[in-house]
Amino acid sequence: MLSLMKLFTTLSTPLPHHRTTTSLSATSPSPPPHHLTHSIQLDTLKTLEWPSLCNQLSPFTSTSMGLSAAQTAAIPLGQSPAQTQQLLAQTSSALAINGPVDFSGVEDISPIIEIAVNGKLLSIREICIVRRTIVGARFLLQQLEDISFNNQLRDRCSPLLEILQKCNFLKELEQKIDFCIDSNISVILDRASEELEIIRLERKRNMEALESLLKQVSVQIFQAGGIDKPVVTERRSRMCVAIRASHRSIIRNGIVLDSSSSGATYFVEPKEAVELNNMEVRLCSSEKIEEQAILSMLTAEISHSELEIKNILDRVLEVDLAFARAAHARWADAVCPVFDFASSERSDSGGLLLDIEGIQHPLLLESSLRKTSDTVALKSVEPSSPSLDQGNDTTSTSVSPVPIDVKVGNDIKVVVISGPNTGGKTASMKTLGLSSLMLKAGMFVSAKNHPRLPWFDLILADIGDQQSLEQSLSTFSGHISRICNILEVATKDSLILIDEIGCGTDPSEGVALSASILQFLKDRAKLTVVTTHYADLTCLKEKDTRFENAAMEFSLETLKPTYHILWGTTGKSNALSIAKSIGFNAEIIRRAQAWLEKLNPEEMQKRHGLLYQSLMEERNRLEAEAKKASSFHSDVMYRFNEIMKEARDLDEFEAVLKEKEKQQIQQEVIAAKCQIEAVLQEFEKDLRDEDSDQYSTLLKKAESAIATIVELHQPGDDLSLRESTKNAFPMQLGDQVYVEGLGKKLATIAEARVDDGTVLVRYGKVRIRVDVNKIRPPAVDEKAAVTSKPRSTTQRTRDLKNLRNISQTSTTPEGSYGPVFQTSKNTIDLRGMRLEEASLQLKLAVNLCGSNSVLFIIHGMGTGAVKECVMKLLSNHPRVAKFEQESPTNYGCTVAYIK
């Protein structure tokens, strides 16, 4: 693992191949020394709190190697745009895999490999750990292949598969270890060598003979009263028997190997067992020598496979870190940053070098996530981790981070950020630097949409107080010494971050030196971001378009910063306003204001006063209007889409409803025709069989049946229809009507005038005036029955026969049982009942049926128990003439014909 840590330490300290001139005076630059670049880069990582971010990643690792790499800040950084792109692809691939991946069995075996390489003998346990790690790494590859195949994610998983597919998983070494050692119980097997097998066989035979001999001697001692029970044991690596000291003479010429603590018992090796014990000692020694030879052979194999094993460990660590980065991105709700390989060569002024919306500092984000949700408990958090209040800005880590926007044009080389103290300048600059490091490491950033960042080979920062009493450096000396080193190692692909440039000395000299440094850096680095309170530095933009200004927003109403960056503007320090807000002496504030007015020209005062305030107010107003318009537009589009969806659904519903109603009406018409046909057939049959004096009775019976059919198939009374048609009929003198409150008796219109909304009706001999809304006309059939004249029997017979012409289908009549059609009165539903309840209900229904009637019994299918009970009861009931299924397609209903 030591070499692995060295590797990642190298990766985390990028060393570009080509350097540019970084000395203000040198005309033929030479590459900076390696130790200087390494030292400045390490200081920058510490300043930007990269170790704390790596420590934040540690809970998401799955192996001890990944945990160690995260806790020691050994997370690799891409040394080129291609490497960074590869790391981002690995993170995206791991994020696409939802299920967990098993890293069990994989351990950090670097120390074991070092032991083997140094020529020391490995133990059985250590060799088993090596084998288990190799098998675990190969199983990891198999899991990824299964996931990519089963979920059709081969394209998405290919960046992770490529990491392990080129590994040599040392199948031969694994087979050798399996052949020689049982890894489950950590024992060398007899088959490991022919010599070992022979030795163990001889030892087994010798031990059996020795134990048999000693058992016989021990039994003889027991029988002679020399011991309470036969005892065979081992003392000084030799087998012996126990005997009382008083009976020592029983074993002649025996060798006493040991005695009990009381001295009452001796452990004696019989003379006959001496040679067998000697043989056991020799065989045991030979076995150990042979086992060491086998372990030596396996140790040598592991030593020869050092490079392959370390490569496996490195690749497994790479996969582990990829899944850790993906889990961290999921935890922080981060998104994948994008960058352009050719961004450094682009010259179009319309492009953006940085385009980041709503980015948040990950360390500040951690505290807010802990408060709002149950997240992963971070391990090994240092009690005094670095905070973001280094430099002149004071930002508390307990406050939720304020998202900031960073938009820098591709032609911009220097950004000057101004604004008040405690406004967030340093925190914003740290956020940019840390996000650039996260990009190089393949980590996602907490921002909106698709943040665009360039790739920087070096990220160099001078943030915080560089004062050193040991080196006799003042604050200014510390800063300027650090900037000098940065200028020496910077390249054209570097990001340089300088906090409070030129501070700590005379303001005029500080401004002059700072301006000269920035003029130099605009031609030397890809991007330089500095914070300052010097207003003169913000004027560089007016002379060179490669400069850009930004200001930290400050609320003049609350006298507090908002921590938002305003690009393209300059900010005031607002020192007097801040001092006044914290309760500073009013007289001191007044004198300072007067002194400031003497120093600043009148037009400058106006620019930084009324103009700035008016512009801020206008900006806030426009932003509010834009948000309002955007909200209104979103609401309108939502309503529009909702109405369109409902309109489409309404058309579909109307078509379906019409088709359903059409089918239902057709079915009802067919059913009515069939029922009327059955009545007509029965009437014709009765006419042939009965006497002529029964015609009137048969005719009334047929008319009643047909009237019942017509009433059954009439549409139900709809309240709204009834209300709308109450007054729709023309009321004439003598019309028959129903009046609410008079029951179902018909009244007669006695006066047709309805000017006052009332009408006079005659009910028997009584005349009353009622509201027209309380009368309704009788049904058509009722009206016809009242107004029509009595017809002759012959005419009514002819009318009934004519009804046959309206039917196109017929059903077979059932003798004298009348028409077989189902109503609510001749139907019983037994579904959902228990057998006893169903049997009782069916018996009552059959007994209550009239003579020559039919009964529809709905029993359903289900398990068939209720149907079987119904069949059995109908078969044995005396009133049931016969029973059958309602139709060939309905096996859940049976029709019974009652006598």
mmCIF file of N, CA and C in Angstrom, residues 305-394:
data_model
loop_
_atom_site.group_PDB
_atom_site.id
_atom_site.type_symbol
_atom_site.label_atom_id
_atom_site.label_comp_id
_atom_site.label_asym_id
_atom_site.label_seq_id
_atom_site.Cartn_x
_atom_site.Cartn_y
_atom_site.Cartn_z
ATOM 1 N N SER A 305 4.772 -12.377 -8.527
ATOM 2 C CA SER A 305 3.558 -11.745 -9.065
ATOM 3 C C SER A 305 3.306 -10.384 -8.438
ATOM 4 N N GLU A 306 4.345 -9.767 -7.908
ATOM 5 C CA GLU A 306 4.187 -8.494 -7.201
ATOM 6 C C GLU A 306 3.524 -7.442 -8.076
ATOM 7 N N LEU A 307 4.003 -7.256 -9.287
ATOM 8 C CA LEU A 307 3.464 -6.201 -10.153
ATOM 9 C C LEU A 307 1.995 -6.458 -10.497
ATOM 10 N N GLU A 308 1.684 -7.719 -10.801
ATOM 11 C CA GLU A 308 0.297 -8.034 -11.147
ATOM 12 C C GLU A 308 -0.635 -7.813 -9.966
ATOM 13 N N ILE A 309 -0.191 -8.211 -8.765
ATOM 14 C CA ILE A 309 -1.047 -8.042 -7.586
ATOM 15 C C ILE A 309 -1.243 -6.565 -7.274
ATOM 16 N N LYS A 310 -0.180 -5.778 -7.337
ATOM 17 C CA LYS A 310 -0.319 -4.349 -7.064
ATOM 18 C C LYS A 310 -1.183 -3.679 -8.125
ATOM 19 N N ASN A 311 -1.083 -4.158 -9.365
ATOM 20 C CA ASN A 311 -1.943 -3.609 -10.407
ATOM 21 C C ASN A 311 -3.410 -3.919 -10.108
ATOM 22 N N ILE A 312 -3.681 -5.131 -9.609
ATOM 23 C CA ILE A 312 -5.059 -5.488 -9.233
ATOM 24 C C ILE A 312 -5.557 -4.564 -8.127
ATOM 25 N N LEU A 313 -4.695 -4.335 -7.109
ATOM 26 C CA LEU A 313 -5.094 -3.458 -6.009
ATOM 27 C C LEU A 313 -5.366 -2.039 -6.508
ATOM 28 N N ASP A 314 -4.529 -1.551 -7.397
ATOM 29 C CA ASP A 314 -4.737 -0.201 -7.931
ATOM 30 C C ASP A 314 -6.040 -0.103 -8.709
ATOM 31 N N ARG A 315 -6.346 -1.138 -9.499
ATOM 32 C CA ARG A 315 -7.568 -1.106 -10.294
ATOM 33 C C ARG A 315 -8.812 -1.226 -9.406
ATOM 34 N N VAL A 316 -8.738 -2.067 -8.388
ATOM 35 C CA VAL A 316 -9.872 -2.183 -7.462
ATOM 36 C C VAL A 316 -10.082 -0.860 -6.729
ATOM 37 N N LEU A 317 -8.989 -0.234 -6.322
ATOM 38 C CA LEU A 317 -9.086 1.066 -5.667
ATOM 39 C C LEU A 317 -9.710 2.091 -6.603
ATOM 40 N N GLU A 318 -9.360 2.040 -7.864
ATOM 41 C CA GLU A 318 -9.928 2.965 -8.849
ATOM 42 C C GLU A 318 -11.439 2.780 -8.964
ATOM 43 N N VAL A 319 -11.883 1.513 -8.980
ATOM 44 C CA VAL A 319 -13.326 1.251 -9.039
ATOM 45 C C VAL A 319 -14.013 1.703 -7.752
ATOM 46 N N ASP A 320 -13.363 1.436 -6.615
ATOM 47 C CA ASP A 320 -13.941 1.839 -5.330
ATOM 48 C C ASP A 320 -14.125 3.351 -5.262
ATOM 49 N N LEU A 321 -13.116 4.088 -5.689
ATOM 50 C CA LEU A 321 -13.218 5.546 -5.657
ATOM 51 C C LEU A 321 -14.270 6.057 -6.639
ATOM 52 N N ALA A 322 -14.444 5.367 -7.763
ATOM 53 C CA ALA A 322 -15.482 5.771 -8.719
ATOM 54 C C ALA A 322 -16.867 5.639 -8.085
ATOM 55 N N PHE A 323 -17.115 4.518 -7.394
ATOM 56 C CA PHE A 323 -18.402 4.345 -6.722
ATOM 57 C C PHE A 323 -18.547 5.314 -5.547
ATOM 58 N N ALA A 324 -17.438 5.629 -4.877
ATOM 59 C CA ALA A 324 -17.502 6.608 -3.787
ATOM 60 C C ALA A 324 -17.867 7.990 -4.331
ATOM 61 N N ARG A 325 -17.255 8.381 -5.459
ATOM 62 C CA ARG A 325 -17.606 9.678 -6.059
ATOM 63 C C ARG A 325 -19.063 9.708 -6.492
ATOM 64 N N ALA A 326 -19.555 8.589 -7.023
ATOM 65 C CA ALA A 326 -20.955 8.533 -7.439
ATOM 66 C C ALA A 326 -21.890 8.639 -6.235
ATOM 67 N N ALA A 327 -21.562 7.939 -5.153
ATOM 68 C CA ALA A 327 -22.395 8.023 -3.944
ATOM 69 C C ALA A 327 -22.363 9.426 -3.354
ATOM 70 N N HIS A 328 -21.205 10.062 -3.400
ATOM 71 C CA HIS A 328 -21.101 11.441 -2.903
ATOM 72 C C HIS A 328 -21.947 12.377 -3.763
ATOM 73 N N ALA A 329 -21.934 12.188 -5.067
ATOM 74 C CA ALA A 329 -22.747 13.026 -5.955
ATOM 75 C C ALA A 329 -24.232 12.827 -5.685
ATOM 76 N N ARG A 330 -24.634 11.583 -5.439
ATOM 77 C CA ARG A 330 -26.039 11.313 -5.128
ATOM 78 C C ARG A 330 -26.429 11.944 -3.792
ATOM 79 N N TRP A 331 -25.520 11.883 -2.840
ATOM 80 C CA TRP A 331 -25.776 12.458 -1.511
ATOM 81 C C TRP A 331 -25.897 13.981 -1.570
ATOM 82 N N ALA A 332 -25.040 14.615 -2.341
ATOM 83 C CA ALA A 332 -25.021 16.075 -2.423
ATOM 84 C C ALA A 332 -25.906 16.611 -3.540
ATOM 85 N N ASP A 333 -26.614 15.725 -4.265
ATOM 86 C CA ASP A 333 -27.450 16.141 -5.393
ATOM 87 C C ASP A 333 -26.621 16.969 -6.383
ATOM 88 N N ALA A 334 -25.431 16.462 -6.694
ATOM 89 C CA ALA A 334 -24.496 17.168 -7.574
ATOM 90 C C ALA A 334 -24.717 16.742 -9.024
ATOM 91 N N VAL A 335 -24.172 17.539 -9.931
ATOM 92 C CA VAL A 335 -24.303 17.280 -11.366
ATOM 93 C C VAL A 335 -22.917 17.183 -11.988
ATOM 94 N N CYS A 336 -22.873 16.549 -13.154
ATOM 95 C CA CYS A 336 -21.594 16.329 -13.831
ATOM 96 C C CYS A 336 -21.149 17.605 -14.532
ATOM 97 N N PRO A 337 -19.955 18.100 -14.235
ATOM 98 C CA PRO A 337 -19.456 19.287 -14.949
ATOM 99 C C PRO A 337 -18.962 18.894 -16.336
ATOM 100 N N VAL A 338 -18.957 19.856 -17.229
ATOM 101 C CA VAL A 338 -18.460 19.631 -18.587
ATOM 102 C C VAL A 338 -17.359 20.635 -18.854
ATOM 103 N N PHE A 339 -16.443 20.247 -19.690
ATOM 104 C CA PHE A 339 -15.389 21.163 -20.083
ATOM 105 C C PHE A 339 -14.993 20.884 -21.520
ATOM 106 N N ASP A 340 -14.474 21.904 -22.168
ATOM 107 C CA ASP A 340 -14.101 21.851 -23.580
ATOM 108 C C ASP A 340 -12.602 21.627 -23.680
ATOM 109 N N PHE A 341 -12.210 20.557 -24.398
ATOM 110 C CA PHE A 341 -10.787 20.259 -24.549
ATOM 111 C C PHE A 341 -10.038 21.420 -25.200
ATOM 112 N N ALA A 342 -10.710 22.079 -26.117
ATOM 113 C CA ALA A 342 -10.030 23.133 -26.885
ATOM 114 C C ALA A 342 -10.357 24.522 -26.372
ATOM 115 N N SER A 343 -10.813 24.596 -25.111
ATOM 116 C CA SER A 343 -11.220 25.911 -24.600
ATOM 117 C C SER A 343 -10.076 26.898 -24.563
ATOM 118 N N SER A 344 -8.847 26.398 -24.346
ATOM 119 C CA SER A 344 -7.705 27.312 -24.265
ATOM 120 C C SER A 344 -7.326 27.883 -25.613
ATOM 121 N N GLU A 345 -7.787 27.254 -26.695
ATOM 122 C CA GLU A 345 -7.427 27.725 -28.024
ATOM 123 C C GLU A 345 -8.535 28.551 -28.667
ATOM 124 N N ARG A 346 -9.684 28.637 -28.023
ATOM 125 C CA ARG A 346 -10.796 29.371 -28.607
ATOM 126 C C ARG A 346 -10.574 30.870 -28.444
ATOM 127 N N SER A 347 -10.980 31.601 -29.427
ATOM 128 C CA SER A 347 -10.786 33.046 -29.386
ATOM 129 C C SER A 347 -12.079 33.814 -29.583
ATOM 130 N N ASP A 348 -13.197 33.091 -29.747
ATOM 131 C CA ASP A 348 -14.442 33.814 -29.955
ATOM 132 C C ASP A 348 -14.887 34.465 -28.651
ATOM 133 N N SER A 349 -15.189 35.738 -28.748
ATOM 134 C CA SER A 349 -15.557 36.488 -27.546
ATOM 135 C C SER A 349 -16.928 36.119 -27.049
ATOM 136 N N GLY A 350 -17.717 35.450 -27.879
ATOM 137 C CA GLY A 350 -19.056 35.092 -27.432
ATOM 138 C C GLY A 350 -19.076 33.876 -26.533
ATOM 139 N N GLY A 351 -17.977 33.082 -26.501
ATOM 140 C CA GLY A 351 -17.966 31.889 -25.681
ATOM 141 C C GLY A 351 -17.708 32.202 -24.221
ATOM 142 N N LEU A 352 -17.973 31.218 -23.371
ATOM 143 C CA LEU A 352 -17.769 31.371 -21.944
ATOM 144 C C LEU A 352 -16.701 30.399 -21.478
ATOM 145 N N LEU A 353 -15.738 30.906 -20.763
ATOM 146 C CA LEU A 353 -14.729 30.050 -20.160
ATOM 147 C C LEU A 353 -15.307 29.326 -18.961
ATOM 148 N N LEU A 354 -16.066 30.047 -18.133
ATOM 149 C CA LEU A 354 -16.775 29.466 -17.002
ATOM 150 C C LEU A 354 -18.240 29.854 -17.106
ATOM 151 N N ASP A 355 -19.102 28.880 -16.963
ATOM 152 C CA ASP A 355 -20.540 29.129 -16.978
ATOM 153 C C ASP A 355 -21.166 28.225 -15.924
ATOM 154 N N ILE A 356 -21.238 28.740 -14.707
ATOM 155 C CA ILE A 356 -21.713 27.955 -13.570
ATOM 156 C C ILE A 356 -22.893 28.690 -12.952
ATOM 157 N N GLU A 357 -23.970 27.956 -12.712
ATOM 158 C CA GLU A 357 -25.171 28.548 -12.129
ATOM 159 C C GLU A 357 -25.493 27.849 -10.810
ATOM 160 N N GLY A 358 -25.605 28.638 -9.760
ATOM 161 C CA GLY A 358 -26.046 28.120 -8.463
ATOM 162 C C GLY A 358 -25.094 27.131 -7.831
ATOM 163 N N ILE A 359 -23.789 27.370 -7.910
ATOM 164 C CA ILE A 359 -22.833 26.452 -7.304
ATOM 165 C C ILE A 359 -22.737 26.721 -5.808
ATOM 166 N N GLN A 360 -22.535 25.642 -5.019
ATOM 167 C CA GLN A 360 -22.439 25.754 -3.569
ATOM 168 C C GLN A 360 -21.145 25.104 -3.092
ATOM 169 N N HIS A 361 -20.595 25.660 -2.035
ATOM 170 C CA HIS A 361 -19.366 25.094 -1.469
ATOM 171 C C HIS A 361 -19.705 23.762 -0.810
ATOM 172 N N PRO A 362 -19.017 22.662 -1.169
ATOM 173 C CA PRO A 362 -19.393 21.337 -0.652
ATOM 174 C C PRO A 362 -19.243 21.197 0.853
ATOM 175 N N LEU A 363 -18.291 21.890 1.457
ATOM 176 C CA LEU A 363 -18.119 21.775 2.902
ATOM 177 C C LEU A 363 -19.220 22.524 3.653
ATOM 178 N N LEU A 364 -19.656 23.661 3.113
ATOM 179 C CA LEU A 364 -20.807 24.340 3.700
ATOM 180 C C LEU A 364 -22.087 23.551 3.457
ATOM 181 N N LEU A 365 -22.154 22.884 2.308
ATOM 182 C CA LEU A 365 -23.334 22.095 1.968
ATOM 183 C C LEU A 365 -23.513 20.933 2.939
ATOM 184 N N GLU A 366 -22.406 20.412 3.452
ATOM 185 C CA GLU A 366 -22.472 19.265 4.357
ATOM 186 C C GLU A 366 -23.294 19.580 5.600
ATOM 187 N N SER A 367 -23.067 20.750 6.199
ATOM 188 C CA SER A 367 -23.793 21.095 7.418
ATOM 189 C C SER A 367 -25.275 21.283 7.156
ATOM 190 N N SER A 368 -25.629 21.869 6.001
ATOM 191 C CA SER A 368 -27.039 22.067 5.699
ATOM 192 C C SER A 368 -27.727 20.751 5.404
ATOM 193 N N LEU A 369 -27.029 19.816 4.750
ATOM 194 C CA LEU A 369 -27.625 18.515 4.484
ATOM 195 C C LEU A 369 -27.835 17.733 5.768
ATOM 196 N N ARG A 370 -26.933 17.898 6.718
ATOM 197 C CA ARG A 370 -27.101 17.208 7.993
ATOM 198 C C ARG A 370 -28.340 17.691 8.728
ATOM 199 N N LYS A 371 -28.690 18.965 8.549
ATOM 200 C CA LYS A 371 -29.830 19.509 9.260
ATOM 201 C C LYS A 371 -31.141 19.126 8.600
ATOM 202 N N THR A 372 -31.151 19.005 7.271
ATOM 203 C CA THR A 372 -32.411 18.817 6.563
ATOM 204 C C THR A 372 -32.769 17.368 6.308
ATOM 205 N N SER A 373 -31.856 16.436 6.423
ATOM 206 C CA SER A 373 -32.177 15.044 6.112
ATOM 207 C C SER A 373 -31.261 14.123 6.873
ATOM 208 N N ASP A 374 -31.671 12.857 6.928
ATOM 209 C CA ASP A 374 -30.843 11.835 7.555
ATOM 210 C C ASP A 374 -29.874 11.333 6.515
ATOM 211 N N THR A 375 -28.627 11.783 6.615
ATOM 212 C CA THR A 375 -27.629 11.428 5.622
ATOM 213 C C THR A 375 -26.619 10.482 6.218
ATOM 214 N N VAL A 376 -25.671 10.058 5.369
ATOM 215 C CA VAL A 376 -24.627 9.149 5.823
ATOM 216 C C VAL A 376 -23.775 9.833 6.882
ATOM 217 N N ALA A 377 -23.521 9.147 7.990
ATOM 218 C CA ALA A 377 -22.701 9.726 9.059
ATOM 219 C C ALA A 377 -21.257 9.761 8.616
ATOM 220 N N LEU A 378 -20.701 10.937 8.524
ATOM 221 C CA LEU A 378 -19.337 11.078 8.051
ATOM 222 C C LEU A 378 -18.367 10.574 9.105
ATOM 223 N N LYS A 379 -17.404 9.787 8.651
ATOM 224 C CA LYS A 379 -16.430 9.190 9.560
ATOM 225 C C LYS A 379 -15.170 10.054 9.644
ATOM 226 N N SER A 380 -14.542 9.956 10.795
ATOM 227 C CA SER A 380 -13.225 10.561 11.020
ATOM 228 C C SER A 380 -13.203 12.051 10.733
ATOM 229 N N VAL A 381 -14.206 12.781 11.212
ATOM 230 C CA VAL A 381 -14.226 14.227 11.025
ATOM 231 C C VAL A 381 -13.322 14.860 12.065
ATOM 232 N N GLU A 382 -12.351 15.632 11.622
ATOM 233 C CA GLU A 382 -11.412 16.251 12.549
ATOM 234 C C GLU A 382 -12.126 17.327 13.351
ATOM 235 N N PRO A 383 -11.840 17.403 14.637
ATOM 236 C CA PRO A 383 -12.535 18.387 15.463
ATOM 237 C C PRO A 383 -12.217 19.810 15.104
ATOM 238 N N SER A 384 -11.070 20.046 14.518
ATOM 239 C CA SER A 384 -10.692 21.419 14.160
ATOM 240 C C SER A 384 -10.319 21.483 12.695
ATOM 241 N N SER A 385 -11.309 21.164 11.841
ATOM 242 C CA SER A 385 -11.059 21.201 10.405
ATOM 243 C C SER A 385 -10.992 22.630 9.930
ATOM 244 N N PRO A 386 -10.304 22.884 8.824
ATOM 245 C CA PRO A 386 -10.187 24.252 8.314
ATOM 246 C C PRO A 386 -11.545 24.815 7.969
ATOM 247 N N SER A 387 -11.696 26.080 8.124
ATOM 248 C CA SER A 387 -12.960 26.747 7.824
ATOM 249 C C SER A 387 -12.766 27.720 6.686
ATOM 250 N N LEU A 388 -13.871 28.274 6.252
ATOM 251 C CA LEU A 388 -13.842 29.168 5.105
ATOM 252 C C LEU A 388 -13.615 30.626 5.500
ATOM 253 N N ASP A 389 -13.246 30.880 6.755
ATOM 254 C CA ASP A 389 -13.088 32.259 7.169
ATOM 255 C C ASP A 389 -11.660 32.739 7.057
ATOM 256 N N GLN A 390 -10.829 31.988 6.320
ATOM 257 C CA GLN A 390 -9.472 32.456 6.132
ATOM 258 C C GLN A 390 -9.494 33.691 5.240
ATOM 259 N N GLY A 391 -8.541 34.526 5.400
ATOM 260 C CA GLY A 391 -8.544 35.772 4.650
ATOM 261 C C GLY A 391 -9.349 36.801 5.399
ATOM 262 N N ASN A 392 -9.815 37.779 4.690
ATOM 263 C CA ASN A 392 -10.525 38.885 5.307
ATOM 264 C C ASN A 392 -12.008 38.648 5.411
ATOM 265 N N ASP A 393 -12.571 37.639 4.674
ATOM 266 C CA ASP A 393 -13.990 37.360 4.740
ATOM 267 C C ASP A 393 -14.249 36.382 5.862
ATOM 268 N N THR A 394 -15.338 36.578 6.549
ATOM 269 C CA THR A 394 -15.721 35.703 7.656
ATOM 270 C C THR A 394 -17.002 35.000 7.268
#
